[in-house]
mmCIF file of C-alpha atoms in Angstrom:
data_model
loop_
_atom_site.group_PDB
_atom_site.id
_atom_site.type_symbol
_atom_site.label_atom_id
_atom_site.label_comp_id
_atom_site.label_asym_id
_atom_site.label_seq_id
_atom_site.Cartn_x
_atom_site.Cartn_y
_atom_site.Cartn_z
ATOM 1 C CA UNK A 168 -176.040 -119.511 -35.995
ATOM 2 C CA UNK A 169 -179.054 -118.226 -33.559
ATOM 3 C CA UNK A 170 -179.338 -121.478 -30.568
ATOM 4 C CA UNK A 171 -183.081 -122.949 -30.238
ATOM 5 C CA UNK A 172 -185.403 -121.695 -27.132
ATOM 6 C CA UNK A 173 -184.992 -124.777 -24.723
ATOM 7 C CA UNK A 174 -189.001 -125.772 -24.172
ATOM 8 C CA UNK A 175 -189.940 -128.304 -21.136
ATOM 9 C CA UNK A 176 -193.846 -129.416 -21.702
ATOM 10 C CA UNK A 177 -195.934 -131.487 -19.544
ATOM 11 C CA UNK A 178 -198.266 -133.101 -20.827
ATOM 12 C CA UNK A 179 -201.480 -134.985 -19.594
ATOM 13 C CA UNK A 180 -202.029 -136.974 -22.522
ATOM 14 C CA UNK A 181 -199.828 -139.635 -24.154
ATOM 15 C CA UNK A 182 -197.718 -138.893 -27.436
ATOM 16 C CA UNK A 183 -200.714 -139.627 -29.803
ATOM 17 C CA UNK A 184 -200.617 -140.335 -34.163
ATOM 18 C CA UNK A 185 -203.830 -138.304 -33.614
ATOM 19 C CA UNK A 186 -201.996 -134.332 -32.371
ATOM 20 C CA UNK A 187 -203.777 -133.326 -29.239
ATOM 21 C CA UNK A 188 -203.653 -129.445 -27.973
ATOM 22 C CA UNK A 189 -200.162 -129.940 -26.452
ATOM 23 C CA UNK A 190 -199.155 -131.159 -29.599
ATOM 24 C CA UNK A 191 -200.762 -128.630 -31.537
ATOM 25 C CA UNK A 192 -198.918 -125.605 -30.332
ATOM 26 C CA UNK A 193 -195.861 -127.293 -28.070
ATOM 27 C CA UNK A 194 -194.505 -129.051 -31.823
ATOM 28 C CA UNK A 195 -195.581 -125.411 -34.224
ATOM 29 C CA UNK A 196 -192.549 -123.309 -31.598
ATOM 30 C CA UNK A 197 -190.010 -123.723 -34.812
ATOM 31 C CA UNK A 198 -187.621 -121.340 -32.910
ATOM 32 C CA UNK A 199 -187.403 -123.888 -29.195
ATOM 33 C CA UNK A 200 -186.239 -127.615 -29.294
ATOM 34 C CA UNK A 201 -188.685 -129.594 -27.112
ATOM 35 C CA UNK A 202 -188.449 -131.984 -23.933
ATOM 36 C CA UNK A 203 -192.155 -133.474 -24.484
ATOM 37 C CA UNK A 204 -192.887 -135.611 -20.648
ATOM 38 C CA UNK A 205 -196.294 -137.792 -21.027
ATOM 39 C CA UNK A 206 -197.879 -139.264 -17.754
ATOM 40 C CA UNK A 207 -196.530 -143.145 -17.121
ATOM 41 C CA UNK A 208 -198.654 -145.593 -19.227
ATOM 42 C CA UNK A 209 -199.242 -148.832 -19.535
ATOM 43 C CA UNK A 210 -196.856 -151.546 -19.120
ATOM 44 C CA UNK A 211 -194.503 -151.182 -20.876
ATOM 45 C CA UNK A 212 -189.861 -149.463 -19.672
ATOM 46 C CA UNK A 213 -191.733 -146.342 -19.088
ATOM 47 C CA UNK A 214 -189.013 -143.938 -17.774
ATOM 48 C CA UNK A 215 -186.270 -146.410 -18.366
ATOM 49 C CA UNK A 216 -187.450 -146.104 -22.275
ATOM 50 C CA UNK A 217 -184.607 -143.991 -23.845
ATOM 51 C CA UNK A 218 -186.346 -140.640 -25.530
ATOM 52 C CA UNK A 219 -187.869 -141.028 -28.465
ATOM 53 C CA UNK A 220 -187.008 -138.112 -31.883
ATOM 54 C CA UNK A 221 -190.858 -137.925 -32.895
ATOM 55 C CA UNK A 222 -189.951 -134.492 -34.751
ATOM 56 C CA UNK A 223 -186.605 -132.786 -35.658
ATOM 57 C CA UNK A 224 -186.730 -129.934 -32.317
ATOM 58 C CA UNK A 225 -189.377 -133.073 -30.245
ATOM 59 C CA UNK A 226 -188.314 -135.704 -28.306
ATOM 60 C CA UNK A 227 -190.709 -137.308 -25.469
ATOM 61 C CA UNK A 228 -190.116 -139.134 -22.739
ATOM 62 C CA UNK A 229 -192.209 -140.989 -20.036
ATOM 63 C CA UNK A 230 -192.313 -139.787 -16.455
ATOM 64 C CA UNK A 231 -191.996 -141.973 -13.646
ATOM 65 C CA UNK A 232 -195.513 -143.023 -12.701
ATOM 66 C CA UNK A 233 -197.293 -141.056 -9.825
ATOM 67 C CA UNK A 234 -200.200 -143.546 -7.950
ATOM 68 C CA UNK A 235 -203.042 -141.855 -6.199
ATOM 69 C CA UNK A 236 -202.382 -141.132 -2.289
ATOM 70 C CA UNK A 237 -204.660 -140.265 -0.148
ATOM 71 C CA UNK A 238 -204.641 -136.558 0.679
ATOM 72 C CA UNK A 239 -202.969 -137.765 4.173
ATOM 73 C CA UNK A 240 -199.962 -138.642 2.807
ATOM 74 C CA UNK A 241 -198.430 -135.646 1.628
ATOM 75 C CA UNK A 242 -194.511 -136.904 2.293
ATOM 76 C CA UNK A 243 -195.356 -139.501 0.107
ATOM 77 C CA UNK A 244 -196.948 -137.322 -1.900
ATOM 78 C CA UNK A 245 -195.022 -134.903 -1.759
ATOM 79 C CA UNK A 246 -191.359 -137.725 -2.634
ATOM 80 C CA UNK A 247 -193.148 -138.722 -5.595
ATOM 81 C CA UNK A 248 -193.091 -135.582 -7.057
ATOM 82 C CA UNK A 249 -189.678 -135.022 -6.165
ATOM 83 C CA UNK A 250 -188.780 -138.057 -8.046
ATOM 84 C CA UNK A 251 -190.969 -136.753 -11.223
ATOM 85 C CA UNK A 252 -188.729 -133.511 -11.074
ATOM 86 C CA UNK A 253 -185.606 -134.749 -10.083
ATOM 87 C CA UNK A 254 -186.182 -137.523 -14.176
ATOM 88 C CA UNK A 255 -187.093 -133.680 -15.994
ATOM 89 C CA UNK A 256 -183.852 -132.431 -14.438
ATOM 90 C CA UNK A 257 -181.849 -134.971 -15.136
ATOM 91 C CA UNK A 258 -182.784 -135.714 -18.714
ATOM 92 C CA UNK A 259 -182.748 -131.565 -19.729
ATOM 93 C CA UNK A 260 -179.117 -131.538 -18.343
ATOM 94 C CA UNK A 261 -178.894 -134.205 -20.807
ATOM 95 C CA UNK A 262 -179.341 -131.668 -23.346
ATOM 96 C CA UNK A 263 -177.589 -128.871 -22.257
ATOM 97 C CA UNK A 264 -180.691 -127.632 -21.356
ATOM 98 C CA UNK A 265 -180.001 -123.905 -19.564
ATOM 99 C CA UNK A 266 -182.782 -120.896 -18.965
ATOM 100 C CA UNK A 267 -185.539 -123.377 -20.130
ATOM 101 C CA UNK A 268 -189.509 -122.491 -20.848
ATOM 102 C CA UNK A 269 -191.734 -125.036 -18.286
ATOM 103 C CA UNK A 270 -194.821 -125.722 -21.001
ATOM 104 C CA UNK A 271 -197.895 -126.653 -18.023
ATOM 105 C CA UNK A 272 -201.016 -127.499 -18.607
ATOM 106 C CA UNK A 273 -202.845 -129.092 -15.685
ATOM 107 C CA UNK A 274 -202.779 -128.135 -11.816
ATOM 108 C CA UNK A 275 -201.490 -131.065 -10.226
ATOM 109 C CA UNK A 276 -197.989 -129.614 -11.630
ATOM 110 C CA UNK A 277 -197.913 -127.151 -9.953
ATOM 111 C CA UNK A 278 -196.021 -128.842 -7.055
ATOM 112 C CA UNK A 279 -193.068 -129.626 -9.551
ATOM 113 C CA UNK A 280 -192.452 -126.413 -9.717
ATOM 114 C CA UNK A 281 -189.973 -125.600 -6.559
ATOM 115 C CA UNK A 282 -187.423 -128.618 -7.674
ATOM 116 C CA UNK A 283 -187.167 -127.631 -11.175
ATOM 117 C CA UNK A 284 -184.829 -125.111 -12.697
ATOM 118 C CA UNK A 285 -186.859 -122.950 -15.080
ATOM 119 C CA UNK A 286 -186.504 -119.359 -16.830
ATOM 120 C CA UNK A 287 -190.456 -119.153 -17.715
ATOM 121 C CA UNK A 288 -193.964 -120.011 -17.162
ATOM 122 C CA UNK A 289 -196.621 -121.307 -19.368
ATOM 123 C CA UNK A 290 -199.738 -122.474 -17.961
ATOM 124 C CA UNK A 291 -202.096 -123.527 -21.138
ATOM 125 C CA UNK A 292 -205.719 -124.763 -19.262
ATOM 126 C CA UNK A 293 -207.997 -126.103 -21.852
ATOM 127 C CA UNK A 294 -210.060 -127.830 -19.005
ATOM 128 C CA UNK A 295 -212.223 -126.847 -15.860
ATOM 129 C CA UNK A 296 -210.305 -128.403 -13.949
ATOM 130 C CA UNK A 297 -212.841 -127.496 -10.630
ATOM 131 C CA UNK A 298 -212.969 -131.434 -9.318
ATOM 132 C CA UNK A 299 -208.970 -130.480 -8.335
ATOM 133 C CA UNK A 300 -207.765 -128.436 -5.034
ATOM 134 C CA UNK A 301 -208.923 -124.767 -5.931
ATOM 135 C CA UNK A 302 -205.462 -124.129 -4.568
ATOM 136 C CA UNK A 303 -203.320 -125.803 -6.673
ATOM 137 C CA UNK A 304 -204.455 -123.967 -10.475
ATOM 138 C CA UNK A 305 -204.843 -120.875 -8.034
ATOM 139 C CA UNK A 306 -201.181 -121.002 -7.417
ATOM 140 C CA UNK A 307 -199.709 -122.655 -10.459
ATOM 141 C CA UNK A 308 -202.368 -120.130 -12.476
ATOM 142 C CA UNK A 309 -199.953 -117.112 -10.046
ATOM 143 C CA UNK A 310 -197.185 -117.838 -11.128
ATOM 144 C CA UNK A 311 -197.377 -117.578 -14.586
ATOM 145 C CA UNK A 312 -195.684 -115.516 -16.732
ATOM 146 C CA UNK A 313 -198.673 -116.216 -19.134
ATOM 147 C CA UNK A 314 -202.076 -118.582 -19.423
ATOM 148 C CA UNK A 315 -203.337 -119.945 -22.441
ATOM 149 C CA UNK A 316 -207.575 -120.509 -21.903
ATOM 150 C CA UNK A 317 -209.469 -122.179 -24.332
ATOM 151 C CA UNK A 318 -212.999 -120.609 -23.435
ATOM 152 C CA UNK A 319 -214.578 -117.369 -22.143
ATOM 153 C CA UNK A 320 -215.354 -119.399 -18.700
ATOM 154 C CA UNK A 321 -211.655 -120.704 -18.113
ATOM 155 C CA UNK A 322 -210.482 -116.773 -18.920
ATOM 156 C CA UNK A 323 -212.853 -115.462 -16.189
ATOM 157 C CA UNK A 324 -212.226 -118.507 -13.889
ATOM 158 C CA UNK A 325 -208.394 -118.048 -14.321
ATOM 159 C CA UNK A 326 -208.273 -113.825 -14.661
ATOM 160 C CA UNK A 327 -208.776 -113.085 -11.028
ATOM 161 C CA UNK A 328 -205.510 -115.150 -10.540
ATOM 162 C CA UNK A 329 -203.112 -113.730 -13.123
ATOM 163 C CA UNK A 330 -203.737 -110.630 -15.206
ATOM 164 C CA UNK A 331 -202.255 -112.002 -17.563
ATOM 165 C CA UNK A 332 -203.605 -114.548 -20.189
ATOM 166 C CA UNK A 333 -204.752 -114.356 -23.419
ATOM 167 C CA UNK A 334 -207.895 -116.617 -25.005
ATOM 168 C CA UNK A 335 -206.330 -119.565 -27.062
ATOM 169 C CA UNK A 336 -209.184 -121.287 -28.028
ATOM 170 C CA UNK A 337 -208.626 -125.167 -29.546
ATOM 171 C CA UNK A 338 -207.850 -125.318 -33.254
ATOM 172 C CA UNK A 339 -207.666 -127.863 -36.733
ATOM 173 C CA UNK A 340 -205.783 -128.405 -39.444
ATOM 174 C CA UNK A 341 -207.691 -127.168 -41.244
ATOM 175 C CA UNK A 342 -205.898 -128.257 -45.024
ATOM 176 C CA UNK A 343 -206.669 -131.340 -44.178
ATOM 177 C CA UNK A 344 -210.871 -131.121 -43.367
ATOM 178 C CA UNK A 345 -211.171 -128.391 -45.733
ATOM 179 C CA UNK A 346 -209.910 -130.190 -49.363
ATOM 180 C CA UNK A 347 -211.787 -131.498 -51.940
ATOM 181 C CA UNK A 348 -212.574 -134.334 -54.092
ATOM 182 C CA UNK A 349 -212.487 -137.489 -51.093
ATOM 183 C CA UNK A 350 -212.554 -141.012 -51.512
ATOM 184 C CA UNK A 351 -215.783 -142.362 -49.853
ATOM 185 C CA UNK A 352 -215.015 -145.017 -47.297
ATOM 186 C CA UNK A 353 -216.157 -148.767 -48.922
ATOM 187 C CA UNK A 354 -218.596 -149.040 -45.461
ATOM 188 C CA UNK A 355 -220.361 -146.446 -46.962
ATOM 189 C CA UNK A 356 -220.768 -147.100 -50.545
ATOM 190 C CA UNK A 357 -224.176 -148.784 -50.970
ATOM 191 C CA UNK A 358 -226.219 -145.966 -48.728
ATOM 192 C CA UNK A 359 -228.464 -144.589 -50.934
ATOM 193 C CA UNK A 360 -229.920 -141.791 -48.495
ATOM 194 C CA UNK A 361 -229.228 -139.244 -46.414
ATOM 195 C CA UNK A 362 -226.175 -139.835 -43.979
ATOM 196 C CA UNK A 363 -225.532 -138.073 -40.828
ATOM 197 C CA UNK A 364 -222.959 -138.669 -38.823
ATOM 198 C CA UNK A 365 -220.966 -137.937 -35.955
ATOM 199 C CA UNK A 366 -217.353 -138.151 -35.491
ATOM 200 C CA UNK A 367 -216.213 -139.310 -31.378
ATOM 201 C CA UNK A 368 -215.311 -141.528 -29.028
ATOM 202 C CA UNK A 369 -219.030 -143.868 -27.571
ATOM 203 C CA UNK A 370 -217.838 -142.982 -23.679
ATOM 204 C CA UNK A 371 -220.458 -144.014 -21.170
ATOM 205 C CA UNK A 372 -221.236 -140.259 -21.332
ATOM 206 C CA UNK A 373 -221.553 -139.002 -24.120
ATOM 207 C CA UNK A 374 -225.514 -138.556 -25.026
ATOM 208 C CA UNK A 375 -227.360 -140.752 -27.385
ATOM 209 C CA UNK A 376 -230.569 -139.903 -26.973
ATOM 210 C CA UNK A 377 -230.702 -137.085 -30.103
ATOM 211 C CA UNK A 378 -229.007 -140.393 -32.584
ATOM 212 C CA UNK A 379 -232.283 -142.991 -31.246
ATOM 213 C CA UNK A 380 -234.985 -140.283 -31.866
ATOM 214 C CA UNK A 381 -234.513 -138.643 -34.952
ATOM 215 C CA UNK A 382 -232.552 -142.629 -36.243
ATOM 216 C CA UNK A 383 -237.307 -144.014 -35.080
ATOM 217 C CA UNK A 384 -238.537 -140.343 -36.631
ATOM 218 C CA UNK A 385 -236.839 -141.209 -40.269
ATOM 219 C CA UNK A 386 -236.227 -144.488 -40.595
ATOM 220 C CA UNK A 387 -234.777 -143.257 -43.845
ATOM 221 C CA UNK A 388 -231.906 -141.659 -43.455
ATOM 222 C CA UNK A 389 -228.646 -143.176 -41.989
ATOM 223 C CA UNK A 390 -227.061 -142.620 -38.792
ATOM 224 C CA UNK A 391 -222.936 -143.400 -39.194
ATOM 225 C CA UNK A 392 -220.835 -143.400 -35.274
ATOM 226 C CA UNK A 393 -217.338 -142.587 -36.322
ATOM 227 C CA UNK A 394 -215.217 -143.497 -33.201
ATOM 228 C CA UNK A 395 -214.308 -146.086 -30.174
ATOM 229 C CA UNK A 396 -216.782 -148.046 -28.641
ATOM 230 C CA UNK A 397 -217.339 -147.882 -25.522
ATOM 231 C CA UNK A 398 -219.487 -149.134 -22.847
ATOM 232 C CA UNK A 399 -222.268 -146.798 -23.345
ATOM 233 C CA UNK A 400 -225.515 -147.825 -22.737
ATOM 234 C CA UNK A 401 -227.863 -146.950 -25.564
ATOM 235 C CA UNK A 402 -224.986 -149.219 -27.956
ATOM 236 C CA UNK A 403 -227.114 -151.757 -27.655
ATOM 237 C CA UNK A 404 -230.570 -150.605 -29.118
ATOM 238 C CA UNK A 405 -228.825 -148.342 -31.105
ATOM 239 C CA UNK A 406 -227.485 -151.769 -32.943
ATOM 240 C CA UNK A 407 -230.711 -153.184 -33.285
ATOM 241 C CA UNK A 408 -231.534 -150.057 -35.741
ATOM 242 C CA UNK A 409 -231.471 -150.388 -39.443
ATOM 243 C CA UNK A 410 -230.252 -147.055 -39.892
ATOM 244 C CA UNK A 411 -227.245 -146.472 -37.840
ATOM 245 C CA UNK A 412 -223.855 -148.001 -38.174
ATOM 246 C CA UNK A 413 -221.016 -147.924 -35.437
ATOM 247 C CA UNK A 414 -217.463 -148.120 -37.900
ATOM 248 C CA UNK A 415 -215.503 -148.225 -34.482
ATOM 249 C CA UNK A 416 -212.352 -145.724 -33.855
ATOM 250 C CA UNK A 417 -210.498 -144.891 -37.438
ATOM 251 C CA UNK A 418 -207.243 -143.520 -38.373
ATOM 252 C CA UNK A 419 -207.361 -139.852 -38.354
ATOM 253 C CA UNK A 420 -205.873 -139.726 -41.785
ATOM 254 C CA UNK A 421 -209.214 -141.476 -43.357
ATOM 255 C CA UNK A 422 -211.891 -139.118 -40.395
ATOM 256 C CA UNK A 423 -211.897 -136.868 -43.597
ATOM 257 C CA UNK A 424 -213.435 -139.261 -45.756
ATOM 258 C CA UNK A 425 -216.647 -140.532 -43.253
ATOM 259 C CA UNK A 426 -216.976 -136.471 -42.768
ATOM 260 C CA UNK A 427 -217.226 -136.614 -46.832
ATOM 261 C CA UNK A 428 -219.352 -138.646 -46.896
ATOM 262 C CA UNK A 429 -221.903 -136.240 -44.014
ATOM 263 C CA UNK A 430 -224.756 -135.097 -45.158
ATOM 264 C CA UNK A 431 -225.181 -133.288 -41.515
ATOM 265 C CA UNK A 432 -222.414 -133.111 -38.648
ATOM 266 C CA UNK A 433 -223.721 -134.382 -35.398
ATOM 267 C CA UNK A 434 -222.621 -132.876 -32.212
ATOM 268 C CA UNK A 435 -223.833 -133.862 -29.405
ATOM 269 C CA UNK A 436 -223.680 -133.619 -25.428
ATOM 270 C CA UNK A 437 -221.251 -135.591 -22.685
ATOM 271 C CA UNK A 438 -222.873 -135.391 -19.543
ATOM 272 C CA UNK A 439 -219.577 -134.673 -18.275
ATOM 273 C CA UNK A 440 -218.553 -131.737 -20.315
ATOM 274 C CA UNK A 441 -222.191 -130.377 -19.563
ATOM 275 C CA UNK A 442 -221.210 -127.296 -17.911
ATOM 276 C CA UNK A 443 -217.491 -126.593 -20.029
ATOM 277 C CA UNK A 444 -217.781 -124.045 -22.759
ATOM 278 C CA UNK A 445 -214.449 -125.440 -24.080
ATOM 279 C CA UNK A 446 -215.329 -125.780 -28.032
ATOM 280 C CA UNK A 447 -214.369 -129.155 -28.914
ATOM 281 C CA UNK A 448 -211.754 -130.013 -31.539
ATOM 282 C CA UNK A 449 -214.472 -132.134 -33.406
ATOM 283 C CA UNK A 450 -216.578 -128.678 -34.149
ATOM 284 C CA UNK A 451 -213.904 -126.438 -35.629
ATOM 285 C CA UNK A 452 -212.853 -129.939 -38.403
ATOM 286 C CA UNK A 453 -216.924 -129.222 -38.841
ATOM 287 C CA UNK A 454 -216.562 -126.136 -39.398
ATOM 288 C CA UNK A 455 -213.872 -126.349 -42.088
ATOM 289 C CA UNK A 456 -215.866 -128.762 -43.857
ATOM 290 C CA UNK A 457 -218.424 -126.566 -44.901
ATOM 291 C CA UNK A 458 -220.786 -128.662 -43.458
ATOM 292 C CA UNK A 459 -224.266 -128.226 -42.332
ATOM 293 C CA UNK A 460 -224.335 -128.796 -38.378
ATOM 294 C CA UNK A 461 -226.806 -129.815 -35.483
ATOM 295 C CA UNK A 462 -225.613 -129.025 -32.315
ATOM 296 C CA UNK A 463 -227.320 -130.099 -28.634
ATOM 297 C CA UNK A 464 -227.164 -127.815 -26.192
ATOM 298 C CA UNK A 465 -226.928 -127.568 -22.265
ATOM 299 C CA UNK A 466 -230.252 -125.993 -20.408
ATOM 300 C CA UNK A 467 -228.213 -123.037 -19.703
ATOM 301 C CA UNK A 468 -224.712 -123.222 -22.794
ATOM 302 C CA UNK A 469 -224.482 -120.033 -24.687
ATOM 303 C CA UNK A 470 -224.535 -120.569 -28.566
ATOM 304 C CA UNK A 471 -221.073 -120.531 -30.858
ATOM 305 C CA UNK A 472 -220.883 -119.496 -33.821
ATOM 306 C CA UNK A 473 -224.891 -119.349 -34.302
ATOM 307 C CA UNK A 474 -225.104 -117.621 -37.848
ATOM 308 C CA UNK A 475 -223.665 -120.968 -38.850
ATOM 309 C CA UNK A 476 -224.556 -124.400 -36.502
ATOM 310 C CA UNK A 477 -228.494 -125.169 -36.145
ATOM 311 C CA UNK A 478 -228.839 -125.387 -31.696
ATOM 312 C CA UNK A 479 -231.289 -127.504 -29.853
ATOM 313 C CA UNK A 480 -232.525 -127.861 -26.874
ATOM 314 C CA UNK A 481 -234.963 -130.597 -27.107
ATOM 315 C CA UNK A 482 -234.177 -134.099 -29.102
ATOM 316 C CA UNK A 483 -237.559 -132.471 -31.232
ATOM 317 C CA UNK A 484 -235.994 -129.713 -32.381
ATOM 318 C CA UNK A 485 -232.740 -131.500 -32.587
ATOM 319 C CA UNK A 486 -234.534 -133.964 -35.123
ATOM 320 C CA UNK A 487 -236.393 -130.530 -36.603
ATOM 321 C CA UNK A 488 -233.040 -129.100 -37.073
ATOM 322 C CA UNK A 489 -231.249 -132.002 -39.057
ATOM 323 C CA UNK A 490 -234.480 -131.462 -41.412
ATOM 324 C CA UNK A 491 -233.983 -128.207 -42.208
ATOM 325 C CA UNK A 492 -230.128 -129.034 -42.225
ATOM 326 C CA UNK A 493 -230.747 -131.471 -44.939
ATOM 327 C CA UNK A 494 -232.425 -129.091 -46.751
ATOM 328 C CA UNK A 495 -229.971 -126.039 -47.313
ATOM 329 C CA UNK A 496 -228.387 -124.302 -50.432
ATOM 330 C CA UNK A 497 -224.477 -125.317 -49.498
ATOM 331 C CA UNK A 498 -223.897 -121.801 -51.047
ATOM 332 C CA UNK A 499 -225.813 -120.316 -48.633
ATOM 333 C CA UNK A 500 -223.591 -120.669 -45.610
ATOM 334 C CA UNK A 501 -220.887 -123.056 -46.356
ATOM 335 C CA UNK A 502 -217.802 -120.409 -47.841
ATOM 336 C CA UNK A 503 -219.094 -118.838 -43.694
ATOM 337 C CA UNK A 504 -218.739 -122.528 -42.080
ATOM 338 C CA UNK A 505 -215.218 -122.778 -44.136
ATOM 339 C CA UNK A 506 -213.687 -119.325 -43.021
ATOM 340 C CA UNK A 507 -214.343 -120.015 -39.042
ATOM 341 C CA UNK A 508 -212.680 -122.872 -39.980
ATOM 342 C CA UNK A 509 -209.469 -120.890 -41.420
ATOM 343 C CA UNK A 510 -209.826 -119.306 -38.540
ATOM 344 C CA UNK A 511 -209.364 -121.721 -36.070
ATOM 345 C CA UNK A 512 -205.907 -123.552 -37.769
ATOM 346 C CA UNK A 513 -203.179 -124.793 -35.436
ATOM 347 C CA UNK A 514 -201.090 -123.006 -37.527
ATOM 348 C CA UNK A 515 -202.698 -119.674 -36.728
ATOM 349 C CA UNK A 516 -203.130 -120.820 -33.010
ATOM 350 C CA UNK A 517 -199.450 -121.127 -33.003
ATOM 351 C CA UNK A 518 -198.583 -118.267 -34.669
ATOM 352 C CA UNK A 519 -200.239 -116.360 -31.814
ATOM 353 C CA UNK A 520 -198.670 -118.100 -28.939
ATOM 354 C CA UNK A 521 -195.702 -117.199 -30.752
ATOM 355 C CA UNK A 522 -196.063 -113.696 -31.148
ATOM 356 C CA UNK A 523 -197.305 -113.075 -27.125
ATOM 357 C CA UNK A 524 -194.418 -115.331 -26.736
ATOM 358 C CA UNK A 525 -192.266 -112.885 -27.763
ATOM 359 C CA UNK A 526 -193.579 -110.051 -26.567
ATOM 360 C CA UNK A 527 -193.253 -110.853 -23.217
ATOM 361 C CA UNK A 528 -189.869 -112.787 -24.012
ATOM 362 C CA UNK A 529 -190.216 -116.609 -23.893
ATOM 363 C CA UNK A 530 -189.747 -116.754 -27.283
#
């Protein structure tokens, strides 16, 4: 039997029941044994807890905490990174890992490279990390055997550091969102008119002005916002409107039922992501349903999927696009949307990763 390829995965997010991009890609490394290291979170046992076997080939460990330190505390920062690296190395040794491939996801992980033993280095970049020192990302990108970048803008940003870079956009659990015969959630069964919906956290930086405007113009429409309710300054006003419903966070397994009741899927803008051209996973989920999508763009943003998404730059235009979307003939464009969703299936994204890794000898 051919031994499994060992992979050490450094995630920027804890292991979740709703899989992150890192989880979606690395759990599909079928020929690999994966040690998945999540950042410390909460007040639990953290790195003192035993590993959790979450998949037949994936074990999750929590890293020791790294507290924020001032820039002048370089020596202390180095000690903390060394502590994390020692934990990773000891864990890998217990699993008898040799010649492991190191999968990184954030520029600050460059500080671990000097202390870890690995055969190959992957940098999977799905975020604009310009808030971190540029040298960190430049050094990490230059060291990588391959870079996976989630958008053309990230490709352009990283290509001066490394020529071996592949565009790998976000993806979707296509079978989950493309299925039909869904159940309408009980809390939405009393709605009789059109439903326009959003799926995602209602964070403080989410621009809810398009919902406010359209809800005021069309009191006969119902707006359903599915996601964790944060401290957005406009939520109080929205809750006073009679045609806006906040469901709160719902399990991922139930999300297709909510989207299935939408007549139009809404895409809203987060202010902290205004300059990013990374397509959110939410867009691929919407596309997989075949339903109309209305998106609010920032002033210089390039339209993605212009043939299947209604795009707007102003509140008035956003409302008009919603009106148009509600009159759409489903047979006109729904199959094209589903094709885009199918092409973005995580299984296809992971197959591209495996193909590239095999070509460079890391699989």
